[in-house]
Amino acid sequence: MEQTIAKIGFAEVTQETQRFINRNWLIVGILNLVAAIGRFVQEGGTGRISAEAFLTLEIAVELSRILLVLLVIGNGSVANGFRAVISVFRMKRADWKQVWNNVRTNVAWNKITLSINFIIFMVIGTAANISIDLFTHLFLLEWLKSHDLLVVTASQWPVILFLKNISIIPFTLVFECVLVLILIGKLKP
């Protein structure tokens, strides 16, 4: 493994995240929808569920998250992502040293741009979370209940978690994976 210095732009990680989501929108969307529906049902959006159903949904939600991470690591292929994760356990000491050297070098060379990327990410995350909360509390919760799309006794949490699971949570997972891949030199910005 050779030294890889990444030259990260001011919004590069966010742009790479969006490019990945745009390229793989169908599979990313399906995985997000599985997680969103799972959380919606778990939080009582359709009424009470059994402990077994809750556990089954939890497994589905977590499996969709794992598959999303593998999809990002594999650059659009879950199988390649799985192989890449397995290869981590086969790395020799010298390879691990090189990975950490890449990370240290890339962080040192890109301190300012990494900080700006994090600020952009925090602004996006904050805006998304505030929008979801406002949207839910201002009219969506009552509208869903009045149209029998949400159990009348449900709180706002099924709706909030559904919206977050199809928007900011997957964006966060992809952002973090892309950032790590750039820092270790596996993804060229």
XYZ file of N, CA, C and O in Angstrom:
756
model
N 0.852 -1.176 0.000
C 0.000 0.000 0.000
C 0.895 1.234 0.000
O 1.859 1.309 0.727
N 0.558 2.199 -0.829
C 1.376 3.393 -0.954
C 0.712 4.592 -0.293
O -0.489 4.596 -0.016
N 1.530 5.603 -0.026
C 1.036 6.832 0.589
C 0.110 7.542 -0.393
O 0.455 7.739 -1.554
N -1.081 7.898 0.061
C -2.043 8.588 -0.778
C -2.439 9.888 -0.088
O -3.008 9.865 1.003
N -2.103 10.997 -0.724
C -2.476 12.289 -0.157
C -3.715 12.782 -0.886
O -3.721 12.930 -2.109
N -4.771 13.013 -0.122
C -6.018 13.507 -0.693
C -6.041 15.022 -0.611
O -5.689 15.598 0.414
N -6.428 15.640 -1.696
C -6.618 17.093 -1.699
C -8.123 17.329 -1.685
O -8.770 17.270 -2.717
N -8.637 17.561 -0.491
C -10.075 17.668 -0.285
C -10.507 19.114 -0.502
O -9.920 20.036 0.059
N -11.543 19.297 -1.319
C -12.093 20.628 -1.553
C -12.976 21.077 -0.410
O -13.289 20.308 0.508
N -13.415 22.322 -0.478
C -14.169 22.911 0.627
C -15.505 22.230 0.884
O -15.990 22.232 1.996
N -16.115 21.650 -0.128
C -17.379 20.924 0.059
C -17.292 19.538 -0.569
O -18.297 18.937 -0.908
N -16.085 19.040 -0.714
C -15.832 17.805 -1.453
C -16.527 16.584 -0.846
O -17.103 15.774 -1.558
N -16.469 16.441 0.468
C -17.062 15.261 1.099
C -18.579 15.282 0.914
O -19.188 14.259 0.593
N -19.179 16.432 1.076
C -20.617 16.563 0.874
C -20.980 16.290 -0.586
O -21.961 15.599 -0.872
N -20.193 16.796 -1.515
C -20.450 16.560 -2.934
C -20.292 15.090 -3.292
O -21.104 14.543 -4.041
N -19.259 14.439 -2.767
C -19.064 13.008 -3.017
C -20.221 12.201 -2.435
O -20.657 11.215 -3.033
N -20.688 12.618 -1.276
C -21.834 11.954 -0.648
C -23.051 12.058 -1.554
O -23.731 11.061 -1.821
N -23.325 13.250 -2.049
C -24.481 13.441 -2.920
C -24.315 12.703 -4.244
O -25.262 12.118 -4.757
N -23.098 12.700 -4.787
C -22.840 11.956 -6.035
C -23.104 10.465 -5.838
O -23.711 9.825 -6.695
N -22.658 9.925 -4.706
C -22.878 8.503 -4.444
C -24.375 8.206 -4.349
O -24.859 7.240 -4.932
N -25.099 9.031 -3.618
C -26.544 8.823 -3.462
C -27.235 8.936 -4.819
O -28.122 8.142 -5.144
N -26.834 9.905 -5.638
C -27.441 10.067 -6.964
C -27.155 8.875 -7.874
O -28.036 8.442 -8.620
N -25.930 8.344 -7.818
C -25.565 7.195 -8.657
C -26.300 5.929 -8.238
O -26.564 5.068 -9.071
N -26.561 5.782 -6.958
C -27.136 4.548 -6.422
C -28.501 4.806 -5.784
O -28.853 4.175 -4.801
N -29.271 5.710 -6.354
C -30.499 6.188 -5.712
C -31.518 5.083 -5.474
O -32.214 5.100 -4.458
N -31.606 4.117 -6.350
C -32.628 3.084 -6.192
C -32.340 2.196 -4.982
O -33.194 2.039 -4.101
N -31.144 1.631 -4.921
C -30.818 0.745 -3.796
C -30.748 1.527 -2.491
O -31.204 1.055 -1.444
N -30.189 2.733 -2.526
C -30.142 3.573 -1.326
C -31.568 3.885 -0.870
O -31.889 3.801 0.316
N -32.434 4.211 -1.816
C -33.827 4.508 -1.483
C -34.554 3.321 -0.877
O -35.300 3.465 0.098
N -34.331 2.139 -1.434
C -34.984 0.937 -0.893
C -34.495 0.655 0.519
O -35.298 0.378 1.427
N -33.186 0.736 0.733
C -32.638 0.499 2.075
C -33.168 1.524 3.076
O -33.512 1.184 4.212
N -33.263 2.773 2.657
C -33.792 3.817 3.538
C -35.267 3.589 3.842
O -35.719 3.808 4.968
N -36.009 3.165 2.846
C -37.435 2.919 3.035
C -37.670 1.762 4.009
O -38.573 1.835 4.853
N -36.864 0.716 3.915
C -36.971 -0.397 4.865
C -36.755 0.111 6.286
O -37.531 -0.195 7.199
N -35.700 0.891 6.481
C -35.408 1.432 7.810
C -36.515 2.377 8.278
O -36.938 2.334 9.439
N -36.996 3.221 7.381
C -38.027 4.194 7.741
C -39.337 3.515 8.141
O -39.953 3.864 9.152
N -39.755 2.537 7.355
C -40.993 1.822 7.674
C -40.824 1.044 8.973
O -41.733 1.017 9.819
N -39.656 0.431 9.150
C -39.389 -0.293 10.387
C -39.510 0.599 11.607
O -40.172 0.251 12.595
N -38.897 1.762 11.556
C -38.968 2.695 12.695
C -40.401 3.221 12.894
O -40.849 3.383 14.018
N -41.089 3.479 11.796
C -42.465 3.963 11.873
C -43.343 2.961 12.628
O -44.083 3.324 13.543
N -43.238 1.695 12.258
C -44.047 0.657 12.901
C -43.588 0.433 14.337
O -44.406 0.303 15.244
N -42.276 0.407 14.568
C -41.753 0.204 15.916
C -42.229 1.292 16.880
O -42.487 1.005 18.050
N -42.333 2.506 16.411
C -42.733 3.623 17.276
C -44.247 3.758 17.428
O -44.721 4.710 18.023
N -44.995 2.818 16.893
C -46.439 2.818 17.105
C -47.251 3.526 16.055
O -48.415 3.861 16.285
N -46.691 3.746 14.884
C -47.418 4.423 13.816
C -48.613 3.642 13.306
O -49.570 4.219 12.790
N -48.566 2.322 13.457
C -49.682 1.482 13.016
C -50.402 0.846 14.198
O -51.267 -0.003 14.008
N -50.045 1.250 15.380
C -50.620 0.665 16.590
C -49.590 -0.176 17.315
O -48.414 -0.227 16.941
N -50.032 -0.848 18.340
C -49.124 -1.684 19.142
C -48.706 -2.918 18.345
O -49.494 -3.465 17.578
N -47.459 -3.335 18.571
C -46.948 -4.551 17.941
C -46.348 -5.451 19.010
O -46.007 -4.990 20.100
N -46.197 -6.711 18.674
C -45.633 -7.673 19.624
C -44.121 -7.480 19.747
O -43.485 -6.858 18.889
N -43.574 -8.047 20.788
C -42.127 -7.976 21.003
C -41.376 -8.672 19.870
O -40.305 -8.215 19.443
N -41.939 -9.762 19.359
C -41.312 -10.482 18.261
C -41.286 -9.638 16.992
O -40.295 -9.612 16.257
N -42.389 -8.950 16.731
C -42.447 -8.076 15.555
C -41.461 -6.918 15.711
O -40.781 -6.540 14.746
N -41.362 -6.378 16.918
C -40.423 -5.294 17.190
C -38.994 -5.756 16.909
O -38.222 -5.061 16.248
N -38.643 -6.947 17.385
C -37.301 -7.490 17.180
C -37.036 -7.748 15.699
O -35.950 -7.429 15.184
N -38.004 -8.286 15.003
C -37.853 -8.547 13.569
C -37.620 -7.241 12.808
O -36.760 -7.171 11.930
N -38.376 -6.216 13.166
C -38.197 -4.913 12.523
C -36.832 -4.315 12.862
O -36.197 -3.693 11.996
N -36.377 -4.509 14.091
C -35.061 -3.992 14.481
C -33.964 -4.650 13.649
O -33.029 -3.988 13.186
N -34.089 -5.944 13.429
C -33.117 -6.662 12.605
C -33.154 -6.127 11.170
O -32.104 -5.894 10.553
N -34.345 -5.896 10.650
C -34.476 -5.359 9.281
C -33.852 -3.965 9.177
O -33.146 -3.662 8.201
N -34.105 -3.120 10.183
C -33.551 -1.761 10.164
C -32.026 -1.812 10.220
O -31.335 -1.158 9.424
N -31.487 -2.591 11.139
C -30.032 -2.657 11.277
C -29.375 -3.311 10.071
O -28.291 -2.898 9.657
N -30.022 -4.306 9.505
C -29.498 -4.948 8.299
C -29.464 -3.954 7.138
O -28.498 -3.916 6.362
N -30.488 -3.123 7.029
C -30.486 -2.119 5.959
C -29.353 -1.116 6.156
O -28.729 -0.682 5.188
N -29.052 -0.783 7.401
C -27.931 0.133 7.691
C -26.590 -0.515 7.306
O -25.725 0.114 6.706
N -26.431 -1.781 7.690
C -25.188 -2.496 7.366
C -25.015 -2.593 5.854
O -23.924 -2.355 5.320
N -26.094 -2.919 5.147
C -26.018 -3.013 3.688
C -25.682 -1.665 3.055
O -24.943 -1.603 2.068
N -26.198 -0.580 3.624
C -25.879 0.757 3.110
C -24.391 1.052 3.284
O -23.733 1.548 2.358
N -23.851 0.734 4.447
C -22.424 0.954 4.690
C -21.586 0.100 3.727
O -20.621 0.590 3.132
N -21.957 -1.163 3.561
C -21.231 -2.034 2.628
C -21.338 -1.510 1.195
O -20.374 -1.596 0.425
N -22.492 -0.965 0.844
C -22.693 -0.398 -0.490
C -21.734 0.768 -0.722
O -21.132 0.884 -1.796
N -21.572 1.614 0.277
C -20.661 2.759 0.137
C -19.212 2.275 0.073
O -18.448 2.717 -0.790
N -18.849 1.379 0.975
C -17.477 0.867 0.987
C -17.145 0.195 -0.342
O -16.040 0.335 -0.862
N -18.120 -0.510 -0.912
C -17.918 -1.196 -2.190
C -18.164 -0.331 -3.392
O -18.248 -0.837 -4.519
N -18.317 0.973 -3.189
C -18.549 1.928 -4.281
C -19.714 1.508 -5.176
O -19.608 1.471 -6.398
N -20.824 1.141 -4.537
C -22.028 0.780 -5.279
C -22.285 -0.710 -5.348
O -23.282 -1.135 -5.920
N -21.401 -1.508 -4.771
C -21.557 -2.961 -4.784
C -21.442 -3.500 -3.357
O -20.387 -3.365 -2.727
N -22.522 -4.116 -2.876
C -22.504 -4.689 -1.533
C -21.462 -5.800 -1.456
O -20.729 -5.917 -0.463
N -21.359 -6.612 -2.496
C -20.397 -7.720 -2.510
C -18.958 -7.193 -2.406
O -18.149 -7.719 -1.636
N -18.653 -6.149 -3.170
C -17.312 -5.555 -3.083
C -17.067 -4.943 -1.710
O -15.958 -5.014 -1.184
N -18.086 -4.335 -1.139
C -17.969 -3.770 0.203
C -17.704 -4.845 1.233
O -16.866 -4.679 2.135
N -18.399 -5.965 1.103
C -18.194 -7.083 2.025
C -16.766 -7.614 1.900
O -16.088 -7.854 2.897
N -16.279 -7.758 0.659
C -14.910 -8.223 0.443
C -13.890 -7.241 1.032
O -12.873 -7.648 1.605
N -14.172 -5.956 0.902
C -13.258 -4.944 1.457
C -13.211 -5.022 2.983
O -12.138 -4.890 3.581
N -14.357 -5.234 3.605
C -14.389 -5.356 5.067
C -13.638 -6.609 5.498
O -12.844 -6.576 6.456
N -13.849 -7.711 4.811
C -13.145 -8.962 5.131
C -11.633 -8.775 4.962
O -10.846 -9.279 5.767
N -11.235 -8.029 3.942
C -9.797 -7.828 3.705
C -9.118 -7.062 4.838
O -7.908 -7.202 5.040
N -9.888 -6.279 5.580
C -9.330 -5.544 6.719
C -8.753 -6.521 7.744
O -7.700 -6.275 8.338
N -9.408 -7.650 7.931
C -8.956 -8.629 8.912
C -7.748 -9.428 8.428
O -7.140 -10.150 9.204
N -7.401 -9.286 7.164
C -6.251 -9.993 6.599
C -5.039 -9.084 6.418
O -4.015 -9.507 5.893
N -5.172 -7.838 6.836
C -4.080 -6.886 6.652
C -2.912 -7.204 7.572
O -3.091 -7.631 8.703
N -1.739 -6.965 7.059
C -0.516 -7.154 7.836
C -0.204 -5.875 8.614
O -0.756 -4.816 8.336
N 0.675 -6.002 9.550
C 1.040 -4.870 10.404
C 1.522 -3.665 9.581
O 1.156 -2.527 9.858
N 2.313 -3.911 8.565
C 2.830 -2.821 7.721
C 1.683 -2.109 6.993
O 1.708 -0.887 6.823
N 0.678 -2.873 6.576
C -0.477 -2.267 5.903
C -1.261 -1.372 6.858
O -1.705 -0.282 6.475
N -1.446 -1.850 8.099
C -2.140 -1.030 9.099
C -1.376 0.260 9.361
O -1.972 1.328 9.484
N -0.061 0.142 9.439
C 0.768 1.327 9.663
C 0.584 2.329 8.529
O 0.478 3.537 8.757
N 0.535 1.815 7.298
C 0.357 2.681 6.136
C -1.013 3.365 6.150
O -1.127 4.540 5.817
N -2.045 2.628 6.533
C -3.391 3.214 6.613
C -3.391 4.364 7.612
O -3.908 5.454 7.323
N -2.822 4.142 8.792
C -2.801 5.205 9.801
C -1.940 6.377 9.348
O -2.261 7.538 9.639
N -0.849 6.100 8.635
C -0.037 7.195 8.080
C -0.846 8.000 7.068
O -0.755 9.232 7.039
N -1.614 7.308 6.208
C -2.483 7.999 5.252
C -3.484 8.896 5.974
O -3.691 10.050 5.593
N -4.122 8.359 7.007
C -5.121 9.135 7.746
C -4.466 10.362 8.379
O -4.969 11.487 8.242
N -3.345 10.158 9.070
C -2.667 11.291 9.724
C -2.243 12.345 8.699
O -2.455 13.546 8.904
N -1.665 11.899 7.601
C -1.217 12.837 6.567
C -2.393 13.587 5.959
O -2.338 14.813 5.806
N -3.454 12.872 5.629
C -4.611 13.514 4.999
C -5.323 14.472 5.945
O -5.791 15.526 5.513
N -5.389 14.135 7.210
C -5.993 15.066 8.177
C -5.105 16.298 8.315
O -5.590 17.432 8.316
N -3.787 16.087 8.419
C -2.863 17.210 8.575
C -2.904 18.142 7.361
O -2.887 19.371 7.516
N -2.958 17.585 6.161
C -2.960 18.394 4.942
C -4.291 19.098 4.697
O -4.348 20.070 3.949
N -5.354 18.591 5.298
C -6.695 19.090 4.976
C -7.466 19.592 6.191
O -8.689 19.548 6.203
N -6.768 20.080 7.210
C -7.446 20.512 8.441
C -8.544 21.541 8.170
O -9.656 21.411 8.656
N -8.220 22.540 7.415
C -9.177 23.622 7.172
C -10.346 23.126 6.321
O -11.509 23.371 6.651
N -10.042 22.426 5.230
C -11.130 21.960 4.366
C -11.981 20.896 5.057
O -13.190 20.838 4.831
N -11.373 20.073 5.901
C -12.168 19.113 6.672
C -13.100 19.842 7.625
O -14.274 19.475 7.778
N -12.595 20.886 8.266
C -13.437 21.676 9.170
C -14.605 22.304 8.427
O -15.734 22.296 8.904
N -14.333 22.830 7.230
C -15.400 23.433 6.426
C -16.405 22.371 5.995
O -17.619 22.602 6.033
N -15.924 21.187 5.604
C -16.828 20.092 5.246
C -17.718 19.708 6.427
O -18.909 19.452 6.252
N -17.149 19.657 7.625
C -17.947 19.345 8.811
C -18.972 20.433 9.095
O -20.105 20.142 9.476
N -18.591 21.667 8.909
C -19.537 22.776 9.129
C -20.690 22.684 8.128
O -21.860 22.829 8.496
N -20.376 22.427 6.866
C -21.423 22.271 5.848
C -22.341 21.116 6.225
O -23.569 21.226 6.152
N -21.748 20.007 6.643
C -22.541 18.846 7.059
C -23.441 19.192 8.245
O -24.617 18.818 8.274
N -22.906 19.910 9.224
C -23.713 20.282 10.395
C -24.856 21.217 10.016
O -25.956 21.100 10.559
N -24.610 22.119 9.080
C -25.678 23.016 8.619
C -26.776 22.205 7.926
O -27.967 22.405 8.186
N -26.378 21.276 7.066
C -27.363 20.429 6.374
C -28.143 19.604 7.391
O -29.369 19.522 7.331
N -27.438 18.992 8.330
C -28.096 18.164 9.346
C -29.037 18.966 10.222
O -30.164 18.533 10.500
N -28.602 20.123 10.648
C -29.445 20.973 11.488
C -30.678 21.438 10.721
O -31.796 21.388 11.245
N -30.483 21.870 9.482
C -31.618 22.320 8.667
C -32.610 21.184 8.438
O -33.832 21.380 8.543
N -32.094 19.994 8.152
C -32.984 18.845 7.929
C -33.753 18.498 9.198
O -34.973 18.276 9.157
N -33.069 18.447 10.323
C -33.738 18.097 11.576
C -34.776 19.136 11.994
O -35.881 18.780 12.414
N -34.445 20.403 11.859
C -35.411 21.460 12.203
C -36.603 21.403 11.256
O -37.758 21.516 11.685
N -36.341 21.201 9.969
C -37.429 21.127 8.989
C -38.365 19.963 9.286
O -39.594 20.109 9.234
N -37.804 18.813 9.595
C -38.624 17.635 9.908
C -39.471 17.886 11.141
O -40.672 17.596 11.151
N -38.865 18.446 12.178
C -39.617 18.725 13.404
C -40.736 19.734 13.159
O -41.871 19.530 13.595
N -40.420 20.809 12.446
C -41.443 21.825 12.162
C -42.556 21.261 11.280
O -43.742 21.470 11.550
N -42.181 20.581 10.220
C -43.127 19.989 9.289
C -44.092 19.058 10.029
O -45.298 19.106 9.821
N -43.531 18.244 10.906
C -44.349 17.290 11.658
C -45.275 17.998 12.631
O -46.464 17.705 12.693
N -44.743 18.923 13.396
C -45.541 19.574 14.429
C -46.557 20.579 13.880
O -47.619 20.767 14.469
N -46.229 21.232 12.777
C -47.136 22.253 12.268
C -48.385 21.674 11.611
O -49.476 22.179 11.830
N -48.233 20.635 10.797
C -49.446 20.135 10.141
C -49.424 18.650 9.778
O -50.471 18.025 9.683
N -48.266 18.056 9.548
C -48.226 16.692 9.028
C -48.819 15.677 9.994
O -49.575 14.790 9.580
N -48.523 15.792 11.268
C -49.024 14.835 12.257
C -50.547 14.801 12.261
O -51.155 13.727 12.164
N -51.168 15.936 12.329
C -52.639 15.993 12.350
C -53.232 15.547 11.018
O -54.275 14.883 10.987
N -52.572 15.907 9.917
C -53.064 15.505 8.612
C -53.042 13.986 8.470
O -53.999 13.386 7.983
N -51.946 13.352 8.893
C -51.840 11.885 8.819
C -52.903 11.206 9.676
O -53.503 10.216 9.264
N -53.134 11.753 10.853
C -54.155 11.179 11.730
C -55.552 11.368 11.144
O -56.375 10.452 11.197
N -55.823 12.521 10.593
C -57.155 12.785 10.051
C -57.449 11.960 8.794
O -58.607 11.725 8.470
N -56.420 11.516 8.095
C -56.597 10.690 6.901
C -56.340 9.207 7.179
O -56.144 8.423 6.250
N -56.333 8.831 8.453
C -56.145 7.435 8.892
C -54.860 6.798 8.365
O -54.810 5.602 8.105
N -53.814 7.595 8.210
C -52.512 7.075 7.814
C -51.601 6.871 9.024
O -50.495 6.341 8.893
N -52.103 7.298 10.170
C -51.385 7.178 11.428
C -52.416 6.925 12.516
O -53.474 7.552 12.522
N -52.105 5.999 13.393
C -53.020 5.695 14.486
C -53.256 6.963 15.301
O -52.315 7.720 15.575
N -54.484 7.199 15.684
C -54.861 8.422 16.403
C -54.090 8.580 17.706
O -53.767 9.693 18.115
N -53.748 7.478 18.353
C -53.055 7.531 19.646
C -51.541 7.694 19.505
O -50.834 7.830 20.500
N -51.026 7.685 18.275
C -49.578 7.761 18.062
C -49.045 9.151 18.375
O -49.713 10.160 18.182
N -47.808 9.168 18.848
C -47.126 10.441 19.085
C -46.511 10.926 17.772
O -46.730 10.333 16.716
N -45.719 11.958 17.859
C -45.055 12.489 16.668
C -43.856 11.635 16.249
O -43.378 11.740 15.122
N -43.370 10.744 17.113
C -42.136 10.013 16.847
C -42.181 9.081 15.637
O -41.180 8.994 14.913
N -43.253 8.373 15.373
C -43.239 7.555 14.151
C -42.998 8.391 12.893
O -42.239 7.983 12.007
N -43.611 9.554 12.845
C -43.481 10.422 11.676
C -42.074 11.012 11.605
O -41.430 10.997 10.548
N -41.597 11.513 12.731
C -40.262 12.110 12.765
C -39.205 11.080 12.376
O -38.335 11.350 11.544
N -39.283 9.897 12.957
C -38.279 8.875 12.647
C -38.392 8.360 11.214
O -37.384 8.043 10.582
N -39.607 8.298 10.688
C -39.769 7.921 9.278
C -39.047 8.930 8.390
O -38.264 8.553 7.518
N -39.320 10.206 8.611
C -38.711 11.247 7.779
C -37.190 11.295 7.937
O -36.459 11.480 6.957
N -36.708 11.131 9.160
C -35.259 11.150 9.377
C -34.588 9.935 8.750
O -33.455 10.031 8.279
N -35.278 8.796 8.747
C -34.701 7.576 8.182
C -34.693 7.569 6.662
O -34.022 6.728 6.061
N -35.431 8.454 6.034
C -35.342 8.552 4.571
C -34.543 9.777 4.130
O -34.399 10.010 2.938
N -33.996 10.516 5.090
C -33.274 11.725 4.707
C -31.919 11.844 5.401
O -30.899 11.438 4.849
N -31.893 12.371 6.592
C -30.627 12.776 7.204
C -29.826 11.601 7.765
O -28.596 11.625 7.745
N -30.468 10.555 8.239
C -29.711 9.420 8.786
C -28.903 8.718 7.695
O -27.698 8.508 7.854
N -29.505 8.374 6.547
C -28.667 7.771 5.499
C -27.623 8.735 4.943
O -26.509 8.321 4.612
N -27.973 10.011 4.855
C -26.993 11.000 4.395
C -25.787 11.005 5.328
O -24.639 11.057 4.888
N -26.048 10.922 6.627
C -24.982 10.890 7.621
C -24.107 9.646 7.451
O -22.877 9.739 7.474
N -24.727 8.491 7.283
C -23.961 7.254 7.108
C -23.079 7.312 5.864
O -21.902 6.938 5.911
N -23.640 7.785 4.766
C -22.863 7.870 3.529
C -21.740 8.893 3.692
O -20.595 8.637 3.305
N -22.030 10.039 4.288
C -21.026 11.083 4.525
C -19.854 10.520 5.331
O -18.690 10.714 4.973
N -20.166 9.831 6.420
C -19.103 9.283 7.271
C -18.265 8.246 6.534
O -17.037 8.240 6.656
N -18.909 7.366 5.790
C -18.168 6.351 5.035
C -17.301 6.987 3.963
O -16.133 6.600 3.794
N -17.838 7.952 3.240
C -17.073 8.646 2.207
C -15.871 9.351 2.831
O -14.753 9.277 2.304
N -16.075 9.991 3.964
C -14.980 10.681 4.652
C -13.865 9.706 5.021
O -12.689 9.961 4.754
N -14.228 8.583 5.611
C -13.221 7.587 5.993
C -12.502 7.059 4.755
O -11.268 6.931 4.751
N -13.241 6.758 3.697
C -12.612 6.255 2.473
C -11.638 7.274 1.879
O -10.563 6.900 1.395
N -11.986 8.533 1.924
C -11.078 9.578 1.429
C -9.831 9.651 2.310
O -8.705 9.703 1.817
N -10.032 9.627 3.621
C -8.890 9.764 4.539
C -7.926 8.581 4.468
O -6.723 8.765 4.637
N -8.431 7.384 4.220
C -7.515 6.235 4.131
C -6.948 6.053 2.721
O -6.086 5.221 2.501
N -7.433 6.854 1.771
C -6.893 6.822 0.419
C -7.570 5.848 -0.514
O -7.037 5.532 -1.577
N -8.757 5.373 -0.156
C -9.478 4.428 -1.012
C -10.440 5.117 -1.974
O -10.972 4.498 -2.877
N -10.670 6.406 -1.765
C -11.579 7.166 -2.634
C -10.889 8.476 -2.957
O -10.480 9.221 -2.058
N -10.752 8.739 -4.211
C -10.105 9.970 -4.656
C -11.163 11.048 -4.854
O -12.051 10.880 -5.668
N -11.048 12.150 -4.101
C -12.040 13.225 -4.283
C -11.814 13.963 -5.598
O -10.789 13.906 -6.192
